[in-house]
PDB file of C-alpha atoms in Angstrom:
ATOM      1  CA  UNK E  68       0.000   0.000   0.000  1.00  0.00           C
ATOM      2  CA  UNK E  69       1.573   3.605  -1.027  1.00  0.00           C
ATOM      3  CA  UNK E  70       0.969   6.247   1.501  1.00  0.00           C
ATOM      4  CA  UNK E  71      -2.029   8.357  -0.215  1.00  0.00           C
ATOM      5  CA  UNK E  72      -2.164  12.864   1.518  1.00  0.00           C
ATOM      6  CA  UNK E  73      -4.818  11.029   3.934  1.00  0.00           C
ATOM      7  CA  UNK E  74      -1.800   9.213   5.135  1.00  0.00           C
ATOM      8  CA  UNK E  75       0.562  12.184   5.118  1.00  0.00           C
ATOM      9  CA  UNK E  76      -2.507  14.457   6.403  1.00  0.00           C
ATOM     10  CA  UNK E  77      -2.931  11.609   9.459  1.00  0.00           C
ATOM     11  CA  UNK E  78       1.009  11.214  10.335  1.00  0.00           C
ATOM     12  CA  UNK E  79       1.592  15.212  10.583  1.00  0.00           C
ATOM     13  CA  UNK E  80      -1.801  14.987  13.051  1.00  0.00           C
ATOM     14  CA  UNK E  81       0.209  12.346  14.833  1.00  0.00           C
ATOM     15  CA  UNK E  82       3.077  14.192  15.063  1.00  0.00           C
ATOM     16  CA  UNK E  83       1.752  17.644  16.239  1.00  0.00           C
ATOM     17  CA  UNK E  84      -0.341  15.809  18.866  1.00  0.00           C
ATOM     18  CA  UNK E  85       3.142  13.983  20.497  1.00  0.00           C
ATOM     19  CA  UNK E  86       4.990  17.752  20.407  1.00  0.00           C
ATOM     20  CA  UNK E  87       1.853  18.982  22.214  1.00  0.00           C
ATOM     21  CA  UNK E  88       2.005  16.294  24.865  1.00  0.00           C
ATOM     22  CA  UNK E  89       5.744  15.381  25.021  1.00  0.00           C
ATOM     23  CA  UNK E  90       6.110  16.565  28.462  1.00  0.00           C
ATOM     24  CA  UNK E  91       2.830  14.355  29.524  1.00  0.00           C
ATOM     25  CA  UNK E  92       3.522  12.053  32.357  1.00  0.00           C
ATOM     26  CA  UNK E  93       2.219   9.779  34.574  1.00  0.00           C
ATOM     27  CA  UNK E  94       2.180  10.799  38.135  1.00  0.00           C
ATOM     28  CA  UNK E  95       2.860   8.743  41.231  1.00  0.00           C
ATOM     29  CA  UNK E  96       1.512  10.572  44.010  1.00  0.00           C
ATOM     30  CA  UNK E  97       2.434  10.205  47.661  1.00  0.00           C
ATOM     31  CA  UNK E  98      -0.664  11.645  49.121  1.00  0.00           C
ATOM     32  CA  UNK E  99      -3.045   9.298  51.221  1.00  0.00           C
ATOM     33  CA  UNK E 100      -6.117   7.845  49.151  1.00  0.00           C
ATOM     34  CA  UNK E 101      -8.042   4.478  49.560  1.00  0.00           C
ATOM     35  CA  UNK E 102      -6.356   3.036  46.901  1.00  0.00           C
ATOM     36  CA  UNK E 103      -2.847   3.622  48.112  1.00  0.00           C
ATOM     37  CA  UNK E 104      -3.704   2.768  51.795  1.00  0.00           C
ATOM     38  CA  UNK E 105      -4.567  -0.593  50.245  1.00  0.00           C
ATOM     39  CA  UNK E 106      -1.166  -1.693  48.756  1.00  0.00           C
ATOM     40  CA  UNK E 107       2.912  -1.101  49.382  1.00  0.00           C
ATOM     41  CA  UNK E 108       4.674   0.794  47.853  1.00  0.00           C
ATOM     42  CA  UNK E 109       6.556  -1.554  45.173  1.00  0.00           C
ATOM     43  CA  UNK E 110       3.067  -3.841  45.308  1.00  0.00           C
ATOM     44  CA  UNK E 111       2.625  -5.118  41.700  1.00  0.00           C
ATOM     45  CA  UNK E 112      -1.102  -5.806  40.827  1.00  0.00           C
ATOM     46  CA  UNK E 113      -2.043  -7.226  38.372  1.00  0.00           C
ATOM     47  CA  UNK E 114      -6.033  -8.314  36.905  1.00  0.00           C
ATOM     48  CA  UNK E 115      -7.469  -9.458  33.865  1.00  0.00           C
ATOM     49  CA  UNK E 116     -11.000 -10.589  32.602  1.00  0.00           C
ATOM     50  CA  UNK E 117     -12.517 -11.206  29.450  1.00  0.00           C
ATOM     51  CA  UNK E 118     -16.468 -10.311  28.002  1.00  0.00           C
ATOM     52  CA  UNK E 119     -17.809 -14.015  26.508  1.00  0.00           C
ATOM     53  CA  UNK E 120     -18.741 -13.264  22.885  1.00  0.00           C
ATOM     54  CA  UNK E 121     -19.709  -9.680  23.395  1.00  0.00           C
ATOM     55  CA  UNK E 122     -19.100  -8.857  19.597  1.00  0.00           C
ATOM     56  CA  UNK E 123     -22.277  -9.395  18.329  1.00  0.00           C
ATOM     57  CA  UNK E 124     -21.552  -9.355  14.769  1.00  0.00           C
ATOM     58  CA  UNK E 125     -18.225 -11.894  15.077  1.00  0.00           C
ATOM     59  CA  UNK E 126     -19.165 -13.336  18.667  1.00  0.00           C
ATOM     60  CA  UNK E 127     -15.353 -13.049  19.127  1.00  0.00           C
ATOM     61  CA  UNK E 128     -14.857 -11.959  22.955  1.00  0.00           C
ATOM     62  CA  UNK E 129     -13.333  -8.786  24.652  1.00  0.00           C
ATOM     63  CA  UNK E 130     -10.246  -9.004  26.749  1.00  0.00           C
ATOM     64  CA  UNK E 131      -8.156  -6.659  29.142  1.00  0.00           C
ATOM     65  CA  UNK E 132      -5.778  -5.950  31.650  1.00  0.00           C
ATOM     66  CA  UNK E 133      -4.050  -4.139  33.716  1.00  0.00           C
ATOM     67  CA  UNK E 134      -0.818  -3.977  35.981  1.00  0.00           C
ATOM     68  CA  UNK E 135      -0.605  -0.882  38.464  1.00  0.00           C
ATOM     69  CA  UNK E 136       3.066  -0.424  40.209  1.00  0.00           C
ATOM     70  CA  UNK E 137       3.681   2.152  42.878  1.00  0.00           C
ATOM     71  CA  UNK E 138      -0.199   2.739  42.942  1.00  0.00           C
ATOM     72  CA  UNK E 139      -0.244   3.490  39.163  1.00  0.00           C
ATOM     73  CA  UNK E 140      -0.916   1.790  36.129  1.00  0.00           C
ATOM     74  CA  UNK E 141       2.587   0.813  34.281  1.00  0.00           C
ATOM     75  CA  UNK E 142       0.756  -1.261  31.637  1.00  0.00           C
ATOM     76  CA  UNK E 143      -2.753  -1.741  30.386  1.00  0.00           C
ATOM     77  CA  UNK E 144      -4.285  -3.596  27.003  1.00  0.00           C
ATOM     78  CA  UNK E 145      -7.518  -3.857  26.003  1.00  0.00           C
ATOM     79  CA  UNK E 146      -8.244  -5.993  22.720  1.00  0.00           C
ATOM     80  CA  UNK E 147     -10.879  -7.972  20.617  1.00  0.00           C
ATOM     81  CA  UNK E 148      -9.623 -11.755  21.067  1.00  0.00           C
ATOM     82  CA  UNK E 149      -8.478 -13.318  17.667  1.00  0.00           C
ATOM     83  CA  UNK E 150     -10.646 -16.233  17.555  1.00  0.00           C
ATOM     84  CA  UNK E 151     -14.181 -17.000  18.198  1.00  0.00           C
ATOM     85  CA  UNK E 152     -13.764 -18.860  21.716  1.00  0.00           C
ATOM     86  CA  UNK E 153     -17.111 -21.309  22.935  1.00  0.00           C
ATOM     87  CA  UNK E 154     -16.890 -20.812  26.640  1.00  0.00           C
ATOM     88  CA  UNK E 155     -16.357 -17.837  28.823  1.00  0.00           C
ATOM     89  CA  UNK E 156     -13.568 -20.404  30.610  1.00  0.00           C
ATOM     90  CA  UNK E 157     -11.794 -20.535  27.354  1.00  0.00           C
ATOM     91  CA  UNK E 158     -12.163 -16.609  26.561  1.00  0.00           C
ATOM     92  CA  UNK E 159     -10.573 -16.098  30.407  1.00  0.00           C
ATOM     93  CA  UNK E 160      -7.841 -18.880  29.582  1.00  0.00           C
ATOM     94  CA  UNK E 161      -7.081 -16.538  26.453  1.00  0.00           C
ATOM     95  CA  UNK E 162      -6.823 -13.351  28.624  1.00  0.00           C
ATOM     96  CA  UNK E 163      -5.160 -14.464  31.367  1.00  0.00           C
ATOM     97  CA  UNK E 164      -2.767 -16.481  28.942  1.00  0.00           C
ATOM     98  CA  UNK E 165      -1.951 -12.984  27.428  1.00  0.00           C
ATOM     99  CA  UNK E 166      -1.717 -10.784  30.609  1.00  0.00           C
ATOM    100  CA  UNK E 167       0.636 -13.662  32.264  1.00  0.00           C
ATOM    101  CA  UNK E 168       3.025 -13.567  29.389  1.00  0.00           C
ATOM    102  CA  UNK E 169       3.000  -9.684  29.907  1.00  0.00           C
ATOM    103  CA  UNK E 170       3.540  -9.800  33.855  1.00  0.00           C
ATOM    104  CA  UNK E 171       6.938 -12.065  32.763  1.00  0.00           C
ATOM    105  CA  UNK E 172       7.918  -9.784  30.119  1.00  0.00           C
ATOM    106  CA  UNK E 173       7.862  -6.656  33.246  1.00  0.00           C
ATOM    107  CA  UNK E 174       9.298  -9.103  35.737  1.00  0.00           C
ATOM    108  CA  UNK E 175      12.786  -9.594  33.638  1.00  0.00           C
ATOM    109  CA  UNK E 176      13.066  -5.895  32.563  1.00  0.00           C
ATOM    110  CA  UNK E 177      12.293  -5.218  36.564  1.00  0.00           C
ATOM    111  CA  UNK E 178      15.379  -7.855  36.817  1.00  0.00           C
ATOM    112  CA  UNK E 179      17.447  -5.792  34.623  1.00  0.00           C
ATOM    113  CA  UNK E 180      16.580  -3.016  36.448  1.00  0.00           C
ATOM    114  CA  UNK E 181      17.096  -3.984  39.870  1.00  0.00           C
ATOM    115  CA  UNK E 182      14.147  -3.194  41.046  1.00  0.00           C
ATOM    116  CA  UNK E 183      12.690  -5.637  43.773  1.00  0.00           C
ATOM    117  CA  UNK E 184       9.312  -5.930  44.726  1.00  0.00           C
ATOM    118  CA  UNK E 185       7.235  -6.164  47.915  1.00  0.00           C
ATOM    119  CA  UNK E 186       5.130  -9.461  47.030  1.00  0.00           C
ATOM    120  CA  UNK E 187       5.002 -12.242  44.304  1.00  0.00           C
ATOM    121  CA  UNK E 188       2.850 -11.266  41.058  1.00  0.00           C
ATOM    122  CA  UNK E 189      -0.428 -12.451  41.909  1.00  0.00           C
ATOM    123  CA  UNK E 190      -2.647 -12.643  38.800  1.00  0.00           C
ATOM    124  CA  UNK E 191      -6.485 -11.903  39.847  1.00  0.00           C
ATOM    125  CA  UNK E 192      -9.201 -13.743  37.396  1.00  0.00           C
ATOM    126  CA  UNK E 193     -12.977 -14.010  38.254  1.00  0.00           C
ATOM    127  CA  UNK E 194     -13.574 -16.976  36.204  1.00  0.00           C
ATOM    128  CA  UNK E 195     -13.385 -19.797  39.137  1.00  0.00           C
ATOM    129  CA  UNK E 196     -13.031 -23.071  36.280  1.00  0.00           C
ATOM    130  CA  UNK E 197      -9.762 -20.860  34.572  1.00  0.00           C
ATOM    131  CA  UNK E 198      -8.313 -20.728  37.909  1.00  0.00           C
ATOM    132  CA  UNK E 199      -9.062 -24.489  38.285  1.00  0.00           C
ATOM    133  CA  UNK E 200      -7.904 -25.253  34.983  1.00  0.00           C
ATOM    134  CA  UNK E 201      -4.453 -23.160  35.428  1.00  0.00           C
ATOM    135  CA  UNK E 202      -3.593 -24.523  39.435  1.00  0.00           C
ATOM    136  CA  UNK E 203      -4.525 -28.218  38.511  1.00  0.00           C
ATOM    137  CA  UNK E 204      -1.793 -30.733  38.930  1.00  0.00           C
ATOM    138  CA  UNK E 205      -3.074 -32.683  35.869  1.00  0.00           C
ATOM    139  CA  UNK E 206      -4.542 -31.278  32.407  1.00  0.00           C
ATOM    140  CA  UNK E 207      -8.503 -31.028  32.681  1.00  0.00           C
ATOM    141  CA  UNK E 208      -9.396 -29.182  30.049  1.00  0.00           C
ATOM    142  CA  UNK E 209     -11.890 -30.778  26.908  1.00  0.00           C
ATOM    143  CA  UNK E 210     -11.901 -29.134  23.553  1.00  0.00           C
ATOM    144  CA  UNK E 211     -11.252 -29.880  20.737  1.00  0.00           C
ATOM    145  CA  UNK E 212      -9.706 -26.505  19.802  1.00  0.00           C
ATOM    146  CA  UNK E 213      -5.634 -27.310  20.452  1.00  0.00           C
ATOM    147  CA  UNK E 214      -4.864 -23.474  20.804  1.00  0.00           C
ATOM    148  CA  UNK E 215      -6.721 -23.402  23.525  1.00  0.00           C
ATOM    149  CA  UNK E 216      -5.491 -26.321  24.997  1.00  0.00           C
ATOM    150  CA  UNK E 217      -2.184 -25.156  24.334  1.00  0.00           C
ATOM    151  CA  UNK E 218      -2.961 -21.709  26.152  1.00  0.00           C
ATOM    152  CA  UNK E 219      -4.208 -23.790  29.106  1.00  0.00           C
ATOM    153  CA  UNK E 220      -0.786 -26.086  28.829  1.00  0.00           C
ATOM    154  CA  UNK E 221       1.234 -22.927  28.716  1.00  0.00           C
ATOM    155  CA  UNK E 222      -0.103 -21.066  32.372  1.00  0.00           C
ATOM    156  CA  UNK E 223      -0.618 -24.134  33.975  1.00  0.00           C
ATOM    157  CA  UNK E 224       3.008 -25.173  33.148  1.00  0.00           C
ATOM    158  CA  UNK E 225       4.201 -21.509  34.301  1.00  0.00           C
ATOM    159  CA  UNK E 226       1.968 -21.567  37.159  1.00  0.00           C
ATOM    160  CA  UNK E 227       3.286 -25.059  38.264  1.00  0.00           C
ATOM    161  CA  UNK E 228       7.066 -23.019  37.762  1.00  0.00           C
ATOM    162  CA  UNK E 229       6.352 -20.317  40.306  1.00  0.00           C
ATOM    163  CA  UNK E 230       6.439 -17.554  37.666  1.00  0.00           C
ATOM    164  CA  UNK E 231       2.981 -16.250  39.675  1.00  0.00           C
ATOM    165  CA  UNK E 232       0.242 -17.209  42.019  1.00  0.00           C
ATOM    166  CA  UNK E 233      -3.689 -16.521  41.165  1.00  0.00           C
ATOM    167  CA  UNK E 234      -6.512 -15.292  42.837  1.00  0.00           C
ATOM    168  CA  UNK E 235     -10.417 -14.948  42.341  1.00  0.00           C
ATOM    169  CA  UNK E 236     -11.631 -11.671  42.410  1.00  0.00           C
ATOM    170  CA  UNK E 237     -14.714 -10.229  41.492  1.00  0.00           C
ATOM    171  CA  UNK E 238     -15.692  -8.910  38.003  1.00  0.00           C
ATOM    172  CA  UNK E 239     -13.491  -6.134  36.871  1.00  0.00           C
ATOM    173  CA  UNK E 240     -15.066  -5.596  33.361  1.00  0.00           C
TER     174      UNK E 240
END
């Protein structure tokens, strides 16, 4: 595809809009609030959750997450799953398949950065089977769909490693 003026027109947007804001931050505040009286200070948190088939043209499902450090969100995602799922346990397996492979990808930079934290990652999921399905000693998943399968091979494997604990917690989306 050869970049058309819309293009151009949409890149020098893009641009302007990142000179506006270049000295945008995030701020970590100090000050007292619920949330902060809640965790420590190097606390990682970190929740995900999918919506079952809320498309309702494709039926594919909604996922998210989000990891807050130092009382603040470092990283957040919010995405249309790829693939039409059959269960809201295998649209959570998905999610929490994707936000667990982000929590390791922060935990070796935070290794590389020296940075120690004040408690284990703890991954929080409300769906109570994907928890089952990710802390069982043996496989007890039954599809037929082997990416999923996979996906539920993968964080119970990593689970089974150490790499994070999980919770139950209620509906975050």
């Amino acid at each position: 595809m050869n970049p058309s003026p819309k293009h151009h027109e949409i890149m020098d947007r893009m641009l302007e809009y990142l000179f506006a804001t270049r000295f945008f931050a995030l701020e970590f505040s100090g000050n007292s609030n619920e949330l902060q009286l809640l965790t420590k200070p190097k606390e990682i948190r970190i929740a995900t959750d999918a919506a079952f088939a809320d498309n309702p043209d494709s039926r594919k499902s909604s996922q998210g997450c989000l990891i807050t450090l130092f009382n603040g969100p470092i990283w957040w995602n919010a995405t249309k799953q790829t693939t039409v799922t059959t269960s809201s346990t295998e649209a959570e397996l998905l999610a929490f398949t994707h936000t667990a492979k982000e929590t390791l990808s922060l935990l070796r930079l935070f290794k590389q950065i020296d940075l120690e934290l004040d408690n284990d990652p703890v991954i929080e999921c409300d769906n109570t089977q994907t928890i089952r399905l990710i802390t069982a000693d043996v496989p007890r998943i039954k599809t037929a769909l082997k990416h999923v399968d996979i996906h539920n091979a993968w964080a119970r494997q990593t689970f089974q490693e150490g790499h994070f604990e999980v919770e139950c917690e209620g509906t975050i989306m």
